[in-house]
Structures are given as C-alpha cells and as structure tokens.
mmCIF file of C-alpha atoms in Angstrom:
data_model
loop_
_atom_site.group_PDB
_atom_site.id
_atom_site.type_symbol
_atom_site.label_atom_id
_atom_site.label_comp_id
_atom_site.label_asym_id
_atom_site.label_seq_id
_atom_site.Cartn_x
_atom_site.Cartn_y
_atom_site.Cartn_z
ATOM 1 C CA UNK G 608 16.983 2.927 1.992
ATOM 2 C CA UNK G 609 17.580 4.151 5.436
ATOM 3 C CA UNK G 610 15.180 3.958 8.065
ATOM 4 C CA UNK G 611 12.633 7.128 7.679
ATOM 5 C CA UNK G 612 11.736 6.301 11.414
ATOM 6 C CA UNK G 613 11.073 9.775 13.440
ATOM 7 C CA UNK G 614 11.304 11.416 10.568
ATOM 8 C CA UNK G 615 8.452 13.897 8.814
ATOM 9 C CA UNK G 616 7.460 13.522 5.485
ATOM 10 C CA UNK G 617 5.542 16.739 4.641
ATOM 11 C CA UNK G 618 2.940 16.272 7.274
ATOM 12 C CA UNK G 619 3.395 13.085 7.940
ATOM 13 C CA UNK G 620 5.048 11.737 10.936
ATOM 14 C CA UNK G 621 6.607 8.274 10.684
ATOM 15 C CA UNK G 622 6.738 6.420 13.354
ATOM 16 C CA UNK G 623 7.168 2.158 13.211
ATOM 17 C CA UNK G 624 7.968 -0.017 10.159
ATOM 18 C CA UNK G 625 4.653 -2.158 9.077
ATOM 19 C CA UNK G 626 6.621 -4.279 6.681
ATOM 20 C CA UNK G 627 9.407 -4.507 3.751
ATOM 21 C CA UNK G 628 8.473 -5.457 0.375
ATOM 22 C CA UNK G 629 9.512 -5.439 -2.696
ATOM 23 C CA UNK G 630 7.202 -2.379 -3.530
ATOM 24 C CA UNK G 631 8.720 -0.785 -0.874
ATOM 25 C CA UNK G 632 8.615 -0.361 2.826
ATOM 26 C CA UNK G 633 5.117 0.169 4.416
ATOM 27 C CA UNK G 634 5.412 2.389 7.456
ATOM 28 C CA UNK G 635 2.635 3.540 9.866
ATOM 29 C CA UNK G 636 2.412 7.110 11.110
ATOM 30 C CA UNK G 637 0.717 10.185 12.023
ATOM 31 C CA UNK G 638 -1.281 13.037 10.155
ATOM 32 C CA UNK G 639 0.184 15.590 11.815
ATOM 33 C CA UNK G 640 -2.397 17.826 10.459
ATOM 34 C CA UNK G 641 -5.394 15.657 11.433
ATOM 35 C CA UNK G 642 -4.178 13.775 14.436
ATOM 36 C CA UNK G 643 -4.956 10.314 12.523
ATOM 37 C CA UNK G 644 -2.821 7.089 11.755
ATOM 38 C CA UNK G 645 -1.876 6.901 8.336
ATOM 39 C CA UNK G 646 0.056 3.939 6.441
ATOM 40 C CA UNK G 647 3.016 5.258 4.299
ATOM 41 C CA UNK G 648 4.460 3.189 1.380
ATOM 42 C CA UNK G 649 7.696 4.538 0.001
ATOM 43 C CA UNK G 650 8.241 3.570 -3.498
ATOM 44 C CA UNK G 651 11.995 2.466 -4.337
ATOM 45 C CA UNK G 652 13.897 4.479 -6.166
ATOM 46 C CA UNK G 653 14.858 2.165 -9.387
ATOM 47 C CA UNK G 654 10.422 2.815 -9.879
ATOM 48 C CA UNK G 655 10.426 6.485 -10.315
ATOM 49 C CA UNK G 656 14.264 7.327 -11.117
ATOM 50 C CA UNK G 657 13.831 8.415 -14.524
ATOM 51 C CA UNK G 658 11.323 11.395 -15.288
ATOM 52 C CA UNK G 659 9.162 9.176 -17.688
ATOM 53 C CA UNK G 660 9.001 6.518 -14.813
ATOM 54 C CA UNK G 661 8.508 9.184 -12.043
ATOM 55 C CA UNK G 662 5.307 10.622 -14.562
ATOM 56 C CA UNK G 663 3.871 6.835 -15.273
ATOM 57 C CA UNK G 664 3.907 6.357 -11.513
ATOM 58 C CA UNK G 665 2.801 9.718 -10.730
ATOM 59 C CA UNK G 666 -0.505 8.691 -13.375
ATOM 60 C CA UNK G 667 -1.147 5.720 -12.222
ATOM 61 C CA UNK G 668 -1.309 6.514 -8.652
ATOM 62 C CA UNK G 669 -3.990 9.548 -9.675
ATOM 63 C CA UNK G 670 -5.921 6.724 -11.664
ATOM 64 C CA UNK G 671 -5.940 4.295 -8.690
ATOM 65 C CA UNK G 672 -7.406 7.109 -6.234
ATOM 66 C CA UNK G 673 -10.442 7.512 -8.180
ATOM 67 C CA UNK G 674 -11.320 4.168 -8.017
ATOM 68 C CA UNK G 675 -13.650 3.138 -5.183
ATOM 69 C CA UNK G 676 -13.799 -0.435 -4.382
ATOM 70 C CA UNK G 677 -13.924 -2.063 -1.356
ATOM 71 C CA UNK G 678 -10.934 -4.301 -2.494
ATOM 72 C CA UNK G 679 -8.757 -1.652 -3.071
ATOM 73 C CA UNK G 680 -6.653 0.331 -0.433
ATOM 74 C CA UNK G 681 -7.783 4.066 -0.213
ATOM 75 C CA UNK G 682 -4.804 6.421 -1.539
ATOM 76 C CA UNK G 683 -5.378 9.206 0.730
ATOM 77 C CA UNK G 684 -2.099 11.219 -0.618
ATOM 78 C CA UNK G 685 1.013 10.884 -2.389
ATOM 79 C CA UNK G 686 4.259 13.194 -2.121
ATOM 80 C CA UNK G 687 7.833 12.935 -2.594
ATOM 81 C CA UNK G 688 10.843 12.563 -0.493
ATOM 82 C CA UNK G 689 13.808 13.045 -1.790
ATOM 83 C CA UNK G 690 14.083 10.933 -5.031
ATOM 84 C CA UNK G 691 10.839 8.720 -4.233
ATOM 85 C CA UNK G 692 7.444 8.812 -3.877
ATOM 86 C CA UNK G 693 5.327 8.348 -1.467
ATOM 87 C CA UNK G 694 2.055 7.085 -1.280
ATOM 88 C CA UNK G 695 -0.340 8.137 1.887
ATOM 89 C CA UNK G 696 -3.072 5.648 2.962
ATOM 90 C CA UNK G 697 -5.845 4.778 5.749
ATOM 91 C CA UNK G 698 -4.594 1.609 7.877
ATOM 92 C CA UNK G 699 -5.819 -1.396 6.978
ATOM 93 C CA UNK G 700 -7.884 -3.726 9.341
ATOM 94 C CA UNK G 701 -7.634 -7.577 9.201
ATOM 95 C CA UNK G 702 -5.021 -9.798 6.630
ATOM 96 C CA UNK G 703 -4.448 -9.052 3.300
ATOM 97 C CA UNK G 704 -5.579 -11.578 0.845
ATOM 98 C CA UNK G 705 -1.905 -12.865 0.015
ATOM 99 C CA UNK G 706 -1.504 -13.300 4.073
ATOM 100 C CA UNK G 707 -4.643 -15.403 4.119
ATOM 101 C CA UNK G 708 -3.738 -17.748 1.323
ATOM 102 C CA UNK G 709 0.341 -18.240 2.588
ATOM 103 C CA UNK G 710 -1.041 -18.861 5.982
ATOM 104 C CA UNK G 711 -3.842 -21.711 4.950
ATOM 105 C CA UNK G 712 -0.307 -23.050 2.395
ATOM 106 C CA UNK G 713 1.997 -23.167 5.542
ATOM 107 C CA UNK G 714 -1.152 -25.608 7.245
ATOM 108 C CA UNK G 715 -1.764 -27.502 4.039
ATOM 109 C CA UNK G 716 -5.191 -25.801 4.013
ATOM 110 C CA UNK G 717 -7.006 -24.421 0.829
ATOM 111 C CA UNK G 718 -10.158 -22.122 0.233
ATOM 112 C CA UNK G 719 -13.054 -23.892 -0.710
ATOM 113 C CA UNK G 720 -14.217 -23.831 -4.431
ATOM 114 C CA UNK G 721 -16.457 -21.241 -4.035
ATOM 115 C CA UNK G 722 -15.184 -19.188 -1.956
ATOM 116 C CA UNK G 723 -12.560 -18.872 -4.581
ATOM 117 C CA UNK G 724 -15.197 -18.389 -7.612
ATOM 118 C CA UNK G 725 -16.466 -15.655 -5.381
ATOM 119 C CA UNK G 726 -12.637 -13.632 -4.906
ATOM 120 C CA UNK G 727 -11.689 -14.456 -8.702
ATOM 121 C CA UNK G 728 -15.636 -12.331 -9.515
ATOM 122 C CA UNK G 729 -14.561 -9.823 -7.207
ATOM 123 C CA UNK G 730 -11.285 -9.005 -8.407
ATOM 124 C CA UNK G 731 -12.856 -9.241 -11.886
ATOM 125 C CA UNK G 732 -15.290 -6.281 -11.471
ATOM 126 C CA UNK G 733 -12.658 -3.955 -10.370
#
C-alpha cells in the first residue's frame, strides 16, 4: 500500500507513519473535525477483500467498540478507503505489552512470576 501520508481519510488527516505491521500500518493524524490526534490503522486488503470478509470485519470491529476495558484500545471510528477499512483510535500513551516483553528478551530479562499471574488474570476477564 502506498503511503496515505497528507492525505484525508473522511475527516481524518494523516499525517506520520506510527508503525508497519502485519495488521496493517498504524498512522497518527488529525480529527479535522475536533482538532485532536487520532491513531489510524488501515486494514490490508487480503482482510476485507471479499464481501463476507469485509462484513466479519465490519462485526467484529462494532463488537470490540462496545467493550470497555482498560486493556483494550478505544475504537473511536472506523471507515473505508478505497478497498480497506479503517479503524479510528485515541493515541496510546506508554509501550504496548508485546514492546515490554521483546525489550526485557533483547536484555535477557523476564517479568517476575507474579507480575505475570497478574497480566494472564487481566487478559482473562476481558
């Protein structure tokens, strides 16, 4: 996918590339509307190209936006671009937990026991 850099998707002004992942390219940008910083995930195409893909994704991403955890990422909006989908979101503060747990692996370093009792509950009860 070219870069959506500079480029407005419905209200949305995109403006620097977060990350690429397989899920699809994280970008930050504007609310035009609201004059706040958004994150914007653009789902590849191969995940919504047919219509019974584009509806499963469509459903899931309603389900996930009632769901109010603290663990979970806020889905603010989601709209489509072309042949994807894109999914509208607060920014994040601090690392993700994957970050946390490749950076203590790259110094040898684990979580203590607990610590991951306590994550493994957490993600349990959502």
């Amino acid at each position: 996918m070219d870069s959506l850099i500079g480029q407005t998707l419905n209200r949305y002004q995109v403006t620097t590339l977060i990350r690429d992942e397989a899920k699809g390219p994280v970008y930050q940008g504007l609310d035009t509307r609201l004059g706040t910083a958004v994150n914007i995930r653009v789902l590849p195409a191969e995940m919504v190209r047919s219509a019974g893909s584009r509806q499963a994704v469509l459903a899931a991403i309603r389900r996930s936006i009632r769901v109010e955890h603290p663990g979970f990422i806020d889905v603010e909006d989601v709209g489509e671009y072309e042949d994807r989908i894109y999914v509208v979101s607060a920014p994040l503060d601090g690392e993700s937990l994957r970050s946390v747990l490749e950076r203590l692996r790259a110094a040898d370093r684990w979580i203590r026991l607990e610590e991951a009792i306590e994550l493994a509950r957490q993600i349990a009860l959502i």
